Coordinates of C-alpha atoms in Angstrom, one line a residue:
M1 CA 25.5 5.3 -3.9
S2 CA 24.8 2.3 -1.8
T3 CA 22.0 -0.4 -2.1
D4 CA 20.0 -2.6 0.1
S5 CA 19.1 -6.2 -0.7
L6 CA 16.3 -5.7 -3.4
C7 CA 18.9 -3.1 -5.2
R8 CA 17.4 -0.1 -4.0
P9 CA 19.3 2.9 -3.3
F10 CA 19.0 3.9 0.4
D11 CA 21.2 6.9 0.9
I12 CA 19.3 8.9 -1.4
V13 CA 16.2 10.9 0.0
S14 CA 13.0 10.1 -1.3
P15 CA 11.2 12.8 -3.3
S16 CA 8.0 11.0 -1.8
I17 CA 4.9 13.5 -0.9
V18 CA 3.4 10.9 1.8
V19 CA 4.8 8.9 4.5
E20 CA 5.9 5.3 3.3
S21 CA 5.8 2.4 5.8
Q22 CA 6.8 -1.4 5.3
L23 CA 4.2 -3.8 7.0
T24 CA 4.6 -7.2 7.5
D25 CA 2.7 -10.5 8.9
F26 CA 4.2 -9.5 12.2
D27 CA 3.2 -5.9 12.9
A28 CA 0.4 -5.2 9.9
D29 CA -2.8 -5.1 12.5
Q30 CA -1.1 -3.5 15.0
R31 CA 0.5 -0.5 13.2
L32 CA -2.8 0.0 11.0
L33 CA -5.2 0.1 14.0
A34 CA -3.0 2.6 15.4
M35 CA -2.5 5.0 12.5
S36 CA -4.9 7.7 12.1
G37 CA -6.0 9.2 9.0
V38 CA -6.2 7.4 5.2
S39 CA -3.5 4.4 4.4
L40 CA -3.3 3.2 1.2
V41 CA -2.1 -0.6 1.6
I42 CA -0.1 -1.9 -1.5
F43 CA 0.9 -5.8 -1.8
T44 CA 3.8 -5.7 -4.3
S45 CA 6.7 -8.2 -5.3
V46 CA 9.8 -8.0 -6.6
G47 CA 9.3 -10.0 -9.7
C48 CA 6.2 -8.1 -10.8
S49 CA 6.9 -5.1 -13.4
S50 CA 3.7 -3.3 -12.6
C51 CA 5.0 -3.2 -8.7
R52 CA 8.0 -1.8 -9.7
Y53 CA 6.3 0.7 -11.5
A54 CA 4.1 1.4 -8.7
R55 CA 7.0 1.7 -6.2
E56 CA 8.5 4.3 -8.2
V57 CA 5.7 6.6 -9.2
L58 CA 3.1 6.4 -6.2
P59 CA 5.3 8.0 -3.8
G60 CA 5.8 11.1 -6.0
F61 CA 1.8 11.3 -6.8
E62 CA -0.4 13.9 -5.2
L63 CA -2.9 11.4 -3.4
A64 CA -5.5 12.1 -1.1
V65 CA -4.1 9.7 1.4
D66 CA -1.8 10.3 4.4
R67 CA 0.6 7.1 4.1
L68 CA 1.7 4.5 1.7
C69 CA 2.0 1.2 3.4
W70 CA 4.0 -1.1 1.3
I71 CA 3.7 -5.3 1.7
D72 CA 5.7 -7.4 0.2
A73 CA 3.5 -10.3 -0.9
G74 CA 6.5 -12.9 -1.0
N75 CA 7.5 -12.4 2.4
N76 CA 4.2 -12.1 4.0
G77 CA 1.8 -14.9 3.0
G78 CA -0.6 -14.6 5.8
L79 CA -1.5 -11.0 5.0
V80 CA -1.8 -12.2 1.3
E81 CA -4.1 -14.8 2.3
R82 CA -6.2 -12.8 4.8
Y83 CA -6.6 -10.2 2.1
Q84 CA -7.3 -12.7 -0.5
V85 CA -4.5 -10.8 -2.8
F86 CA -5.0 -12.8 -6.3
H87 CA -3.2 -10.2 -8.3
L88 CA -0.1 -7.5 -8.0
P89 CA 0.1 -5.0 -7.1
A90 CA -3.0 -4.9 -4.8
L91 CA -4.3 -1.7 -3.2
F92 CA -6.7 -1.7 -0.4
V93 CA -7.7 1.4 1.6
V94 CA -7.8 1.6 5.4
R95 CA -8.6 4.5 7.5
D96 CA -8.4 5.0 11.4
G97 CA -8.1 1.6 11.6
E98 CA -11.3 0.8 9.8
F99 CA -11.1 -1.0 6.4
F100 CA -12.5 0.0 3.2
G101 CA -11.8 -2.6 1.2
A102 CA -10.1 -3.1 -2.6
L103 CA -9.2 -0.3 -5.0
H104 CA -9.6 -1.8 -8.7
T105 CA -8.2 1.2 -11.0
R106 CA -5.4 2.7 -13.2
L107 CA -2.2 3.7 -11.8
T108 CA -2.6 7.4 -11.9
A109 CA -3.3 10.0 -9.2
D110 CA -6.4 11.1 -10.7
A111 CA -7.6 7.5 -10.9
L112 CA -6.2 6.8 -7.9
N113 CA -7.7 9.5 -6.0
A114 CA -11.1 9.1 -7.5
A115 CA -11.0 5.6 -6.3
V116 CA -9.9 6.1 -2.9
A117 CA -13.0 8.6 -2.5
Q118 CA -15.4 6.1 -3.8
A119 CA -13.9 3.3 -1.3
L120 CA -14.5 5.5 1.9
G121 CA -17.8 6.0 0.8
R122 CA -18.6 2.5 1.4
I123 CA -19.4 1.2 5.0
A124 CA -16.1 0.4 6.9
E125 CA -15.5 -3.2 7.9
E126 CA -12.7 -4.7 10.4
L127 CA -9.4 -5.3 9.2
P128 CA -9.2 -8.7 7.5

């Protein structure tokens, strides 16, 4: 088994149910605007235990989203500032390039699905 710079195995196939993307300050806007369907945007950090938990369990949940979009908060300060991230992990909903706001919920499949449904009932805004 081999690992990357964050000591994550990269030669093992992920059991993920949804598509996962890694976004950065340089490509997040373009990619989120181009993606169709519902994206769960998640800000994390290597030193955050709750973030490590989210990274481990969210890909295996049966979520009502088309993809998980991960953003490393430590390396993408521009996005952290624009999305006004104050705690980690921070979760946001984007559908078809429109922003539906932050999620404040527990990291369980049922709670996340309920929070996503509630967020999609809000009036959409432009991406931050």
